[in-house]
Amino acid sequence: MKLVMLDYETPSRQFLIDTIEQKATRDQTQTNINLTLAHCRVYQPGRNGCDDFEPFRDEIQRVIVSAVNDKNLIVDKNMWGLTYAGDQSTEFHTHRNRGGYSAIYYLQADQNSGYLRFKDPDCKIQPTTNCLLIFKSNWHHAVLPNVSKQSKRISIAMEINWQLIVINTHTRYEDWTMQYL
């Protein structure tokens, strides 16, 4: 899988937009997202024991597994909401999930709300509302400035991993055999 883009409308769209709008902040103590790279407001649920995204995570898990036809993929608990107003952007970066995938679900985006730009492969994608984009976590990407005067760009970013089980465990790590669920 290189890049997957699909249209999906979540029933919880307005709840997610309202939650992100209400709770997103520029306070670095409220997130582990590097706000020197992300020039936007961020909401990371679960930091204070409350996970507003849990029902959505279960829902998007089913959508992603079905879209890529791989039951071994799992959406990580580390999800974050992002809101970009006028001229806000995010600089080039990759995600810690080096061997897996990342995804962005666009709750609200119009044609002027900023492209998602990839370095290699060199391309840019204009997000649209209800677009789910899945890509390799180690691809350098940036969010170009939102030049829309009327609307914000609101999205949820997430990590996708493989479920693994360990079988035939021994005391030495190199003796472990792993198998996909």
Tab-separated table of N, CA and C in Angstrom:
chain	number	residue	atom	x	y	z
A	1	MET	N	0.845	-1.182	0.000
A	1	MET	CA	0.000	0.000	0.000
A	1	MET	C	0.886	1.239	0.000
A	2	LYS	N	0.669	2.125	-0.935
A	2	LYS	CA	1.439	3.365	-1.004
A	2	LYS	C	0.607	4.542	-0.500
A	3	LEU	N	-0.505	4.817	-1.185
A	3	LEU	CA	-1.350	5.943	-0.829
A	3	LEU	C	-2.792	5.552	-1.105
A	4	VAL	N	-3.644	5.741	-0.118
A	4	VAL	CA	-5.064	5.416	-0.281
A	4	VAL	C	-5.860	6.671	0.045
A	5	MET	N	-6.794	7.018	-0.827
A	5	MET	CA	-7.653	8.158	-0.571
A	5	MET	C	-9.087	7.719	-0.837
A	6	LEU	N	-9.960	7.917	0.149
A	6	LEU	CA	-11.346	7.544	-0.052
A	6	LEU	C	-12.269	8.544	0.606
A	7	ASP	N	-13.498	8.545	0.136
A	7	ASP	CA	-14.509	9.450	0.652
A	7	ASP	C	-15.343	8.688	1.676
A	8	TYR	N	-15.461	9.237	2.878
A	8	TYR	CA	-16.224	8.590	3.939
A	8	TYR	C	-16.809	9.670	4.844
A	9	GLU	N	-18.101	9.592	5.107
A	9	GLU	CA	-18.722	10.561	6.007
A	9	GLU	C	-19.093	9.887	7.313
A	10	THR	N	-18.459	10.323	8.402
A	10	THR	CA	-18.746	9.761	9.714
A	10	THR	C	-20.039	10.362	10.279
A	11	PRO	N	-20.860	9.542	10.927
A	11	PRO	CA	-22.053	10.072	11.577
A	11	PRO	C	-21.723	11.030	12.722
A	12	SER	N	-20.523	10.930	13.272
A	12	SER	CA	-20.143	11.781	14.405
A	12	SER	C	-19.392	13.040	13.964
A	13	ARG	N	-19.489	13.408	12.693
A	13	ARG	CA	-18.717	14.528	12.144
A	13	ARG	C	-18.901	15.830	12.938
A	14	GLN	N	-20.147	16.234	13.171
A	14	GLN	CA	-20.372	17.510	13.858
A	14	GLN	C	-19.875	17.469	15.304
A	15	PHE	N	-20.057	16.349	15.991
A	15	PHE	CA	-19.540	16.207	17.352
A	15	PHE	C	-18.020	16.371	17.361
A	16	LEU	N	-17.339	15.749	16.409
A	16	LEU	CA	-15.870	15.839	16.343
A	16	LEU	C	-15.413	17.264	16.039
A	17	ILE	N	-16.075	17.919	15.102
A	17	ILE	CA	-15.743	19.318	14.786
A	17	ILE	C	-15.911	20.184	16.028
A	18	ASP	N	-17.052	20.061	16.703
A	18	ASP	CA	-17.318	20.875	17.899
A	18	ASP	C	-16.287	20.606	18.994
A	19	THR	N	-15.946	19.342	19.204
A	19	THR	CA	-14.972	18.978	20.237
A	19	THR	C	-13.604	19.573	19.936
A	20	ILE	N	-13.148	19.428	18.711
A	20	ILE	CA	-11.833	19.969	18.333
A	20	ILE	C	-11.831	21.488	18.434
A	21	GLU	N	-12.892	22.132	17.932
A	21	GLU	CA	-12.979	23.594	18.000
A	21	GLU	C	-12.932	24.088	19.449
A	22	GLN	N	-13.608	23.370	20.338
A	22	GLN	CA	-13.683	23.787	21.741
A	22	GLN	C	-12.382	23.521	22.497
A	23	LYS	N	-11.690	22.404	22.190
A	23	LYS	CA	-10.581	21.975	23.024
A	23	LYS	C	-9.192	22.174	22.415
A	24	ALA	N	-9.114	22.503	21.136
A	24	ALA	CA	-7.797	22.673	20.507
A	24	ALA	C	-7.084	23.882	21.110
A	25	THR	N	-5.760	23.767	21.243
A	25	THR	CA	-4.975	24.785	21.932
A	25	THR	C	-3.594	24.933	21.300
A	26	ARG	N	-2.892	25.975	21.659
A	26	ARG	CA	-1.487	26.153	21.295
A	26	ARG	C	-0.595	25.897	22.505
A	27	ASP	N	-1.138	25.345	23.590
A	27	ASP	CA	-0.408	25.102	24.829
A	27	ASP	C	0.388	23.797	24.719
A	28	GLN	N	1.719	23.886	24.669
A	28	GLN	CA	2.584	22.719	24.487
A	28	GLN	C	2.439	21.709	25.621
A	29	THR	N	2.003	22.130	26.808
A	29	THR	CA	1.852	21.193	27.923
A	29	THR	C	0.645	20.280	27.733
A	30	GLN	N	-0.246	20.599	26.809
A	30	GLN	CA	-1.461	19.816	26.590
A	30	GLN	C	-1.322	18.789	25.462
A	31	THR	N	-0.135	18.709	24.849
A	31	THR	CA	0.048	17.793	23.730
A	31	THR	C	1.508	17.366	23.622
A	32	ASN	N	1.743	16.202	23.011
A	32	ASN	CA	3.122	15.835	22.712
A	32	ASN	C	3.464	16.122	21.254
A	33	ILE	N	2.577	16.815	20.553
A	33	ILE	CA	2.831	17.261	19.180
A	33	ILE	C	3.792	18.447	19.252
A	34	ASN	N	4.814	18.455	18.404
A	34	ASN	CA	5.795	19.533	18.389
A	34	ASN	C	5.177	20.793	17.788
A	35	LEU	N	4.808	21.734	18.632
A	35	LEU	CA	4.135	22.945	18.164
A	35	LEU	C	5.081	23.953	17.528
A	36	THR	N	6.383	23.668	17.515
A	36	THR	CA	7.283	24.534	16.739
A	36	THR	C	7.168	24.186	15.250
A	37	LEU	N	6.706	22.989	14.932
A	37	LEU	CA	6.475	22.585	13.540
A	37	LEU	C	5.023	22.785	13.125
A	38	ALA	N	4.102	22.576	14.060
A	38	ALA	CA	2.669	22.682	13.777
A	38	ALA	C	2.179	24.064	14.179
A	39	HIS	N	1.978	24.912	13.195
A	39	HIS	CA	1.517	26.286	13.442
A	39	HIS	C	-0.005	26.315	13.329
A	40	CYS	N	-0.645	25.611	14.239
A	40	CYS	CA	-2.090	25.481	14.251
A	40	CYS	C	-2.507	25.185	15.684
A	41	ARG	N	-3.794	24.971	15.897
A	41	ARG	CA	-4.276	24.566	17.211
A	41	ARG	C	-4.459	23.057	17.221
A	42	VAL	N	-4.118	22.415	18.352
A	42	VAL	CA	-4.112	20.955	18.448
A	42	VAL	C	-4.920	20.509	19.662
A	43	TYR	N	-5.682	19.418	19.472
A	43	TYR	CA	-6.341	18.768	20.600
A	43	TYR	C	-5.947	17.298	20.574
A	44	GLN	N	-5.372	16.829	21.673
A	44	GLN	CA	-4.967	15.437	21.777
A	44	GLN	C	-5.747	14.788	22.921
A	45	PRO	N	-6.821	14.046	22.591
A	45	PRO	CA	-7.618	13.431	23.649
A	45	PRO	C	-6.836	12.342	24.361
A	46	GLY	N	-7.269	12.049	25.568
A	46	GLY	CA	-6.618	10.998	26.340
A	46	GLY	C	-5.508	11.517	27.241
A	47	ARG	N	-5.060	12.742	27.045
A	47	ARG	CA	-3.989	13.302	27.874
A	47	ARG	C	-4.445	13.506	29.310
A	48	ASN	N	-5.736	13.765	29.494
A	48	ASN	CA	-6.271	14.003	30.836
A	48	ASN	C	-7.284	12.944	31.225
A	49	GLY	N	-7.149	11.746	30.683
A	49	GLY	CA	-8.025	10.645	31.036
A	49	GLY	C	-9.305	10.558	30.231
A	50	CYS	N	-9.645	11.568	29.469
A	50	CYS	CA	-10.872	11.576	28.675
A	50	CYS	C	-10.516	11.349	27.207
A	51	ASP	N	-11.127	10.351	26.577
A	51	ASP	CA	-10.842	10.080	25.179
A	51	ASP	C	-12.106	10.292	24.352
A	52	ASP	N	-12.290	11.530	23.890
A	52	ASP	CA	-13.474	11.878	23.094
A	52	ASP	C	-13.491	11.172	21.745
A	53	PHE	N	-12.349	10.684	21.289
A	53	PHE	CA	-12.259	10.087	19.955
A	53	PHE	C	-12.483	8.574	19.957
A	54	GLU	N	-12.667	7.955	21.125
A	54	GLU	CA	-12.739	6.490	21.183
A	54	GLU	C	-13.819	5.899	20.269
A	55	PRO	N	-15.073	6.396	20.281
A	55	PRO	CA	-16.074	5.823	19.363
A	55	PRO	C	-15.672	6.010	17.893
A	56	PHE	N	-15.110	7.159	17.559
A	56	PHE	CA	-14.660	7.404	16.186
A	56	PHE	C	-13.518	6.462	15.814
A	57	ARG	N	-12.605	6.205	16.756
A	57	ARG	CA	-11.475	5.302	16.488
A	57	ARG	C	-11.980	3.916	16.093
A	58	ASP	N	-12.966	3.408	16.813
A	58	ASP	CA	-13.534	2.097	16.490
A	58	ASP	C	-14.172	2.106	15.100
A	59	GLU	N	-14.876	3.183	14.798
A	59	GLU	CA	-15.553	3.320	13.505
A	59	GLU	C	-14.538	3.410	12.358
A	60	ILE	N	-13.543	4.263	12.497
A	60	ILE	CA	-12.565	4.463	11.417
A	60	ILE	C	-11.679	3.232	11.258
A	61	GLN	N	-11.494	2.484	12.341
A	61	GLN	CA	-10.776	1.211	12.278
A	61	GLN	C	-11.446	0.280	11.268
A	62	ARG	N	-12.769	0.152	11.368
A	62	ARG	CA	-13.508	-0.719	10.452
A	62	ARG	C	-13.402	-0.214	9.008
A	63	VAL	N	-13.474	1.089	8.817
A	63	VAL	CA	-13.385	1.675	7.477
A	63	VAL	C	-12.023	1.402	6.860
A	64	ILE	N	-10.946	1.610	7.624
A	64	ILE	CA	-9.588	1.417	7.114
A	64	ILE	C	-9.321	-0.049	6.797
A	65	VAL	N	-9.686	-0.941	7.698
A	65	VAL	CA	-9.474	-2.376	7.464
A	65	VAL	C	-10.198	-2.804	6.189
A	66	SER	N	-11.417	-2.324	6.004
A	66	SER	CA	-12.181	-2.669	4.808
A	66	SER	C	-11.556	-2.052	3.549
A	67	ALA	N	-11.109	-0.810	3.636
A	67	ALA	CA	-10.560	-0.109	2.469
A	67	ALA	C	-9.278	-0.747	1.957
A	68	VAL	N	-8.422	-1.170	2.856
A	68	VAL	CA	-7.129	-1.726	2.428
A	68	VAL	C	-7.115	-3.249	2.477
A	69	ASN	N	-8.241	-3.844	2.900
A	69	ASN	CA	-8.384	-5.299	2.943
A	69	ASN	C	-7.257	-5.964	3.742
A	70	ASP	N	-7.013	-5.438	4.947
A	70	ASP	CA	-5.978	-6.009	5.810
A	70	ASP	C	-6.486	-5.982	7.251
A	71	LYS	N	-6.952	-7.133	7.740
A	71	LYS	CA	-7.526	-7.199	9.087
A	71	LYS	C	-6.475	-7.040	10.182
A	72	ASN	N	-5.201	-7.016	9.822
A	72	ASN	CA	-4.133	-6.887	10.813
A	72	ASN	C	-3.800	-5.443	11.158
A	73	LEU	N	-4.400	-4.488	10.459
A	73	LEU	CA	-4.144	-3.085	10.759
A	73	LEU	C	-5.008	-2.631	11.925
A	74	ILE	N	-4.435	-1.791	12.764
A	74	ILE	CA	-5.174	-1.251	13.911
A	74	ILE	C	-4.840	0.225	14.060
A	75	VAL	N	-5.874	1.035	14.283
A	75	VAL	CA	-5.671	2.463	14.520
A	75	VAL	C	-5.166	2.637	15.939
A	76	ASP	N	-4.030	3.282	16.066
A	76	ASP	CA	-3.391	3.510	17.356
A	76	ASP	C	-4.237	4.456	18.203
A	77	LYS	N	-4.095	4.360	19.514
A	77	LYS	CA	-4.814	5.265	20.424
A	77	LYS	C	-4.331	6.704	20.301
A	78	ASN	N	-3.153	6.908	19.733
A	78	ASN	CA	-2.595	8.246	19.575
A	78	ASN	C	-3.214	8.930	18.358
A	79	MET	N	-4.269	9.714	18.612
A	79	MET	CA	-4.943	10.494	17.568
A	79	MET	C	-4.957	11.942	18.025
A	80	TRP	N	-5.001	12.853	17.085
A	80	TRP	CA	-5.060	14.249	17.477
A	80	TRP	C	-5.872	15.044	16.469
A	81	GLY	N	-6.617	16.018	16.994
A	81	GLY	CA	-7.418	16.914	16.171
A	81	GLY	C	-6.630	18.181	15.885
A	82	LEU	N	-6.770	18.677	14.670
A	82	LEU	CA	-6.023	19.866	14.239
A	82	LEU	C	-6.993	20.859	13.616
A	83	THR	N	-6.808	22.121	13.918
A	83	THR	CA	-7.615	23.156	13.283
A	83	THR	C	-6.690	24.247	12.753
A	84	TYR	N	-6.850	24.561	11.465
A	84	TYR	CA	-6.019	25.547	10.771
A	84	TYR	C	-6.899	26.703	10.336
A	85	ALA	N	-6.643	27.889	10.888
A	85	ALA	CA	-7.332	29.095	10.449
A	85	ALA	C	-6.441	29.785	9.411
A	86	GLY	N	-6.747	31.020	9.079
A	86	GLY	CA	-6.011	31.751	8.049
A	86	GLY	C	-4.502	31.723	8.224
A	87	ASP	N	-3.803	31.320	7.180
A	87	ASP	CA	-2.340	31.271	7.083
A	87	ASP	C	-1.658	30.276	8.014
A	88	GLN	N	-2.392	29.451	8.725
A	88	GLN	CA	-1.755	28.451	9.583
A	88	GLN	C	-1.328	27.249	8.753
A	89	SER	N	-0.223	26.608	9.180
A	89	SER	CA	0.374	25.520	8.408
A	89	SER	C	1.149	24.600	9.346
A	90	THR	N	1.717	23.533	8.774
A	90	THR	CA	2.633	22.651	9.501
A	90	THR	C	3.832	22.393	8.597
A	91	GLU	N	5.024	22.484	9.169
A	91	GLU	CA	6.251	22.285	8.406
A	91	GLU	C	6.468	20.805	8.093
A	92	PHE	N	7.410	20.508	7.180
A	92	PHE	CA	7.708	19.132	6.815
A	92	PHE	C	8.107	18.324	8.045
A	93	HIS	N	7.589	17.105	8.116
A	93	HIS	CA	7.873	16.202	9.235
A	93	HIS	C	7.493	14.781	8.830
A	94	THR	N	7.888	13.826	9.640
A	94	THR	CA	7.424	12.446	9.512
A	94	THR	C	6.824	12.064	10.855
A	95	HIS	N	6.300	10.865	10.933
A	95	HIS	CA	5.718	10.404	12.185
A	95	HIS	C	6.584	9.323	12.799
A	96	ARG	N	6.480	9.155	14.110
A	96	ARG	CA	7.301	8.181	14.842
A	96	ARG	C	7.039	6.752	14.400
A	97	ASN	N	5.884	6.514	13.858
A	97	ASN	CA	5.463	5.183	13.447
A	97	ASN	C	6.174	4.812	12.139
A	98	ARG	N	7.483	4.708	12.175
A	98	ARG	CA	8.322	4.596	10.976
A	98	ARG	C	7.969	3.432	10.055
A	99	GLY	N	7.556	2.300	10.600
A	99	GLY	CA	7.289	1.151	9.748
A	99	GLY	C	5.848	1.024	9.324
A	100	GLY	N	4.986	1.877	9.841
A	100	GLY	CA	3.564	1.723	9.586
A	100	GLY	C	3.005	2.811	8.687
A	101	TYR	N	1.781	3.158	8.971
A	101	TYR	CA	1.068	4.134	8.160
A	101	TYR	C	0.500	5.230	9.047
A	102	SER	N	0.242	6.349	8.420
A	102	SER	CA	-0.451	7.456	9.062
A	102	SER	C	-1.711	7.715	8.254
A	103	ALA	N	-2.672	8.360	8.883
A	103	ALA	CA	-3.902	8.706	8.177
A	103	ALA	C	-4.365	10.076	8.638
A	104	ILE	N	-5.035	10.760	7.749
A	104	ILE	CA	-5.662	12.043	8.069
A	104	ILE	C	-7.092	11.964	7.570
A	105	TYR	N	-8.015	12.316	8.458
A	105	TYR	CA	-9.425	12.377	8.080
A	105	TYR	C	-9.846	13.838	8.135
A	106	TYR	N	-10.319	14.350	7.016
A	106	TYR	CA	-10.685	15.764	6.909
A	106	TYR	C	-12.165	15.951	7.234
A	107	LEU	N	-12.436	16.533	8.393
A	107	LEU	CA	-13.797	16.820	8.811
A	107	LEU	C	-14.340	18.041	8.090
A	108	GLN	N	-13.446	18.994	7.813
A	108	GLN	CA	-13.835	20.228	7.139
A	108	GLN	C	-12.640	20.734	6.348
A	109	ALA	N	-12.816	20.895	5.044
A	109	ALA	CA	-11.737	21.417	4.191
A	109	ALA	C	-12.362	21.951	2.910
A	110	ASP	N	-11.942	23.134	2.506
A	110	ASP	CA	-12.403	23.630	1.210
A	110	ASP	C	-11.189	23.817	0.303
A	111	GLN	N	-11.411	24.243	-0.925
A	111	GLN	CA	-10.329	24.271	-1.906
A	111	GLN	C	-9.220	25.260	-1.584
A	112	ASN	N	-9.427	26.168	-0.664
A	112	ASN	CA	-8.377	27.127	-0.308
A	112	ASN	C	-7.767	26.872	1.062
A	113	SER	N	-8.084	25.722	1.672
A	113	SER	CA	-7.647	25.499	3.050
A	113	SER	C	-6.258	24.876	3.166
A	114	GLY	N	-5.512	24.800	2.068
A	114	GLY	CA	-4.120	24.354	2.125
A	114	GLY	C	-3.921	22.924	1.669
A	115	TYR	N	-2.992	22.731	0.781
A	115	TYR	CA	-2.649	21.398	0.282
A	115	TYR	C	-1.882	20.604	1.336
A	116	LEU	N	-1.957	19.277	1.216
A	116	LEU	CA	-1.044	18.392	1.926
A	116	LEU	C	0.072	18.114	0.928
A	117	ARG	N	1.294	18.455	1.281
A	117	ARG	CA	2.427	18.356	0.359
A	117	ARG	C	3.361	17.251	0.811
A	118	PHE	N	3.734	16.366	-0.089
A	118	PHE	CA	4.710	15.309	0.172
A	118	PHE	C	6.014	15.659	-0.524
A	119	LYS	N	7.139	15.331	0.129
A	119	LYS	CA	8.461	15.572	-0.441
A	119	LYS	C	8.860	14.460	-1.398
A	120	ASP	N	8.717	13.224	-0.960
A	120	ASP	CA	9.093	12.088	-1.791
A	120	ASP	C	8.102	10.971	-1.533
A	121	PRO	N	7.154	10.728	-2.375
A	121	PRO	CA	7.059	11.240	-3.736
A	121	PRO	C	6.636	12.716	-3.747
A	122	ASP	N	7.144	13.449	-4.718
A	122	ASP	CA	6.867	14.877	-4.815
A	122	ASP	C	5.467	15.087	-5.384
A	123	CYS	N	4.541	15.395	-4.484
A	123	CYS	CA	3.166	15.638	-4.930
A	123	CYS	C	2.443	16.455	-3.875
A	124	LYS	N	1.318	17.001	-4.273
A	124	LYS	CA	0.474	17.696	-3.306
A	124	LYS	C	-0.964	17.296	-3.561
A	125	ILE	N	-1.715	17.235	-2.470
A	125	ILE	CA	-3.100	16.789	-2.517
A	125	ILE	C	-3.976	17.861	-1.900
A	126	GLN	N	-5.032	18.216	-2.609
A	126	GLN	CA	-6.005	19.168	-2.080
A	126	GLN	C	-7.048	18.389	-1.289
A	127	PRO	N	-7.051	18.513	0.032
A	127	PRO	CA	-8.036	17.773	0.820
A	127	PRO	C	-9.443	18.319	0.614
A	128	THR	N	-10.405	17.453	0.801
A	128	THR	CA	-11.808	17.837	0.749
A	128	THR	C	-12.506	17.280	1.987
A	129	THR	N	-13.617	17.861	2.335
A	129	THR	CA	-14.404	17.379	3.470
A	129	THR	C	-14.755	15.902	3.263
A	130	ASN	N	-14.609	15.122	4.336
A	130	ASN	CA	-14.895	13.680	4.373
A	130	ASN	C	-13.869	12.820	3.645
A	131	CYS	N	-12.720	13.381	3.334
A	131	CYS	CA	-11.656	12.613	2.683
A	131	CYS	C	-10.795	11.943	3.752
A	132	LEU	N	-10.538	10.653	3.574
A	132	LEU	CA	-9.623	9.908	4.435
A	132	LEU	C	-8.403	9.572	3.593
A	133	LEU	N	-7.238	9.975	4.041
A	133	LEU	CA	-5.993	9.773	3.312
A	133	LEU	C	-5.059	8.915	4.164
A	134	ILE	N	-4.551	7.822	3.592
A	134	ILE	CA	-3.644	6.914	4.292
A	134	ILE	C	-2.330	6.881	3.531
A	135	PHE	N	-1.197	7.030	4.248
A	135	PHE	CA	0.108	7.065	3.599
A	135	PHE	C	1.175	6.520	4.541
A	136	LYS	N	2.335	6.187	4.002
A	136	LYS	CA	3.446	5.673	4.801
A	136	LYS	C	3.881	6.735	5.827
A	137	SER	N	4.065	6.315	7.063
A	137	SER	CA	4.418	7.244	8.142
A	137	SER	C	5.772	7.919	7.938
A	138	ASN	N	6.661	7.290	7.183
A	138	ASN	CA	7.990	7.892	7.004
A	138	ASN	C	8.059	8.842	5.814
A	139	TRP	N	6.934	9.104	5.149
A	139	TRP	CA	6.932	10.092	4.073
A	139	TRP	C	6.950	11.491	4.679
A	140	HIS	N	7.912	12.305	4.275
A	140	HIS	CA	7.953	13.701	4.712
A	140	HIS	C	6.749	14.430	4.108
A	141	HIS	N	6.023	15.113	4.980
A	141	HIS	CA	4.843	15.836	4.509
A	141	HIS	C	4.668	17.127	5.302
A	142	ALA	N	3.960	18.053	4.690
A	142	ALA	CA	3.695	19.355	5.300
A	142	ALA	C	2.275	19.772	4.939
A	143	VAL	N	1.724	20.660	5.742
A	143	VAL	CA	0.434	21.258	5.435
A	143	VAL	C	0.713	22.690	5.001
A	144	LEU	N	0.376	22.998	3.762
A	144	LEU	CA	0.593	24.346	3.257
A	144	LEU	C	-0.433	25.296	3.878
A	145	PRO	N	-0.127	26.595	3.922
A	145	PRO	CA	-1.007	27.547	4.621
A	145	PRO	C	-2.451	27.543	4.127
A	146	ASN	N	-3.345	27.685	5.085
A	146	ASN	CA	-4.764	27.838	4.793
A	146	ASN	C	-4.977	29.272	4.328
A	147	VAL	N	-5.329	29.460	3.066
A	147	VAL	CA	-5.538	30.816	2.546
A	147	VAL	C	-7.016	31.161	2.453
A	148	SER	N	-7.873	30.294	2.969
A	148	SER	CA	-9.305	30.552	2.962
A	148	SER	C	-9.640	31.646	3.965
A	149	LYS	N	-10.412	32.589	3.539
A	149	LYS	CA	-10.848	33.668	4.439
A	149	LYS	C	-12.140	33.275	5.167
A	150	GLN	N	-12.868	32.278	4.626
A	150	GLN	CA	-14.172	31.937	5.172
A	150	GLN	C	-14.158	30.778	6.156
A	151	SER	N	-13.270	29.797	5.968
A	151	SER	CA	-13.409	28.599	6.795
A	151	SER	C	-12.078	28.091	7.323
A	152	LYS	N	-12.187	27.277	8.349
A	152	LYS	CA	-11.036	26.603	8.930
A	152	LYS	C	-10.919	25.220	8.300
A	153	ARG	N	-9.732	24.690	8.368
A	153	ARG	CA	-9.495	23.304	7.969
A	153	ARG	C	-9.421	22.507	9.265
A	154	ILE	N	-10.269	21.499	9.424
A	154	ILE	CA	-10.310	20.714	10.651
A	154	ILE	C	-10.122	19.248	10.280
A	155	SER	N	-9.154	18.601	10.927
A	155	SER	CA	-8.843	17.214	10.591
A	155	SER	C	-8.455	16.434	11.837
A	156	ILE	N	-8.435	15.120	11.675
A	156	ILE	CA	-7.945	14.227	12.717
A	156	ILE	C	-6.824	13.407	12.105
A	157	ALA	N	-5.655	13.446	12.736
A	157	ALA	CA	-4.510	12.661	12.286
A	157	ALA	C	-4.374	11.452	13.204
A	158	MET	N	-3.871	10.355	12.641
A	158	MET	CA	-3.757	9.125	13.429
A	158	MET	C	-2.644	8.246	12.887
A	159	GLU	N	-2.226	7.313	13.729
A	159	GLU	CA	-1.222	6.315	13.349
A	159	GLU	C	-1.925	4.974	13.147
A	160	ILE	N	-1.414	4.176	12.222
A	160	ILE	CA	-1.962	2.848	11.958
A	160	ILE	C	-0.820	1.844	12.095
A	161	ASN	N	-1.036	0.812	12.886
A	161	ASN	CA	-0.019	-0.216	13.126
A	161	ASN	C	-0.565	-1.579	12.736
A	162	TRP	N	0.291	-2.572	12.806
A	162	TRP	CA	-0.129	-3.955	12.620
A	162	TRP	C	-0.301	-4.593	13.980
A	163	GLN	N	-1.349	-5.422	14.118
A	163	GLN	CA	-1.522	-6.208	15.332
A	163	GLN	C	-0.589	-7.406	15.223
A	164	LEU	N	0.213	-7.593	16.204
A	164	LEU	CA	1.104	-8.755	16.228
A	164	LEU	C	0.857	-9.544	17.500
A	165	ILE	N	1.016	-10.833	17.423
A	165	ILE	CA	1.017	-11.643	18.639
A	165	ILE	C	2.356	-12.355	18.708
A	166	VAL	N	2.791	-12.622	19.896
A	166	VAL	CA	4.051	-13.326	20.094
A	166	VAL	C	3.712	-14.765	20.460
A	167	ILE	N	4.282	-15.693	19.714
A	167	ILE	CA	4.058	-17.107	20.021
A	167	ILE	C	5.406	-17.764	20.269
A	168	ASN	N	5.379	-18.852	20.972
A	168	ASN	CA	6.614	-19.587	21.245
A	168	ASN	C	7.649	-18.690	21.935
A	169	THR	N	7.248	-18.021	23.010
A	169	THR	CA	8.149	-17.092	23.690
A	169	THR	C	9.203	-17.831	24.504
A	170	HIS	N	10.378	-17.269	24.518
A	170	HIS	CA	11.497	-17.771	25.302
A	170	HIS	C	12.079	-16.601	26.080
A	171	THR	N	13.081	-16.853	26.855
A	171	THR	CA	13.666	-15.782	27.651
A	171	THR	C	14.515	-14.841	26.797
A	172	ARG	N	15.044	-15.321	25.692
A	172	ARG	CA	15.869	-14.462	24.838
A	172	ARG	C	15.007	-13.845	23.748
A	173	TYR	N	15.099	-12.530	23.603
A	173	TYR	CA	14.279	-11.795	22.632
A	173	TYR	C	14.453	-12.329	21.213
A	174	GLU	N	15.690	-12.645	20.820
A	174	GLU	CA	15.925	-13.072	19.437
A	174	GLU	C	15.306	-14.430	19.119
A	175	ASP	N	14.837	-15.168	20.136
A	175	ASP	CA	14.196	-16.460	19.905
A	175	ASP	C	12.686	-16.332	19.685
A	176	TRP	N	12.141	-15.129	19.850
A	176	TRP	CA	10.699	-14.967	19.725
A	176	TRP	C	10.289	-15.127	18.267
A	177	THR	N	9.160	-15.731	18.065
A	177	THR	CA	8.579	-15.849	16.731
A	177	THR	C	7.303	-15.034	16.723
A	178	MET	N	7.150	-14.168	15.729
A	178	MET	CA	5.950	-13.339	15.669
A	178	MET	C	5.115	-13.727	14.473
A	179	GLN	N	3.811	-13.539	14.638
A	179	GLN	CA	2.892	-13.906	13.586
A	179	GLN	C	1.765	-12.881	13.587
A	180	TYR	N	1.266	-12.517	12.409
A	180	TYR	CA	0.113	-11.621	12.331
A	180	TYR	C	-1.110	-12.298	12.898
A	181	LEU	N	-1.989	-11.509	13.517
A	181	LEU	CA	-3.265	-12.045	14.013
A	181	LEU	C	-4.153	-12.429	12.836
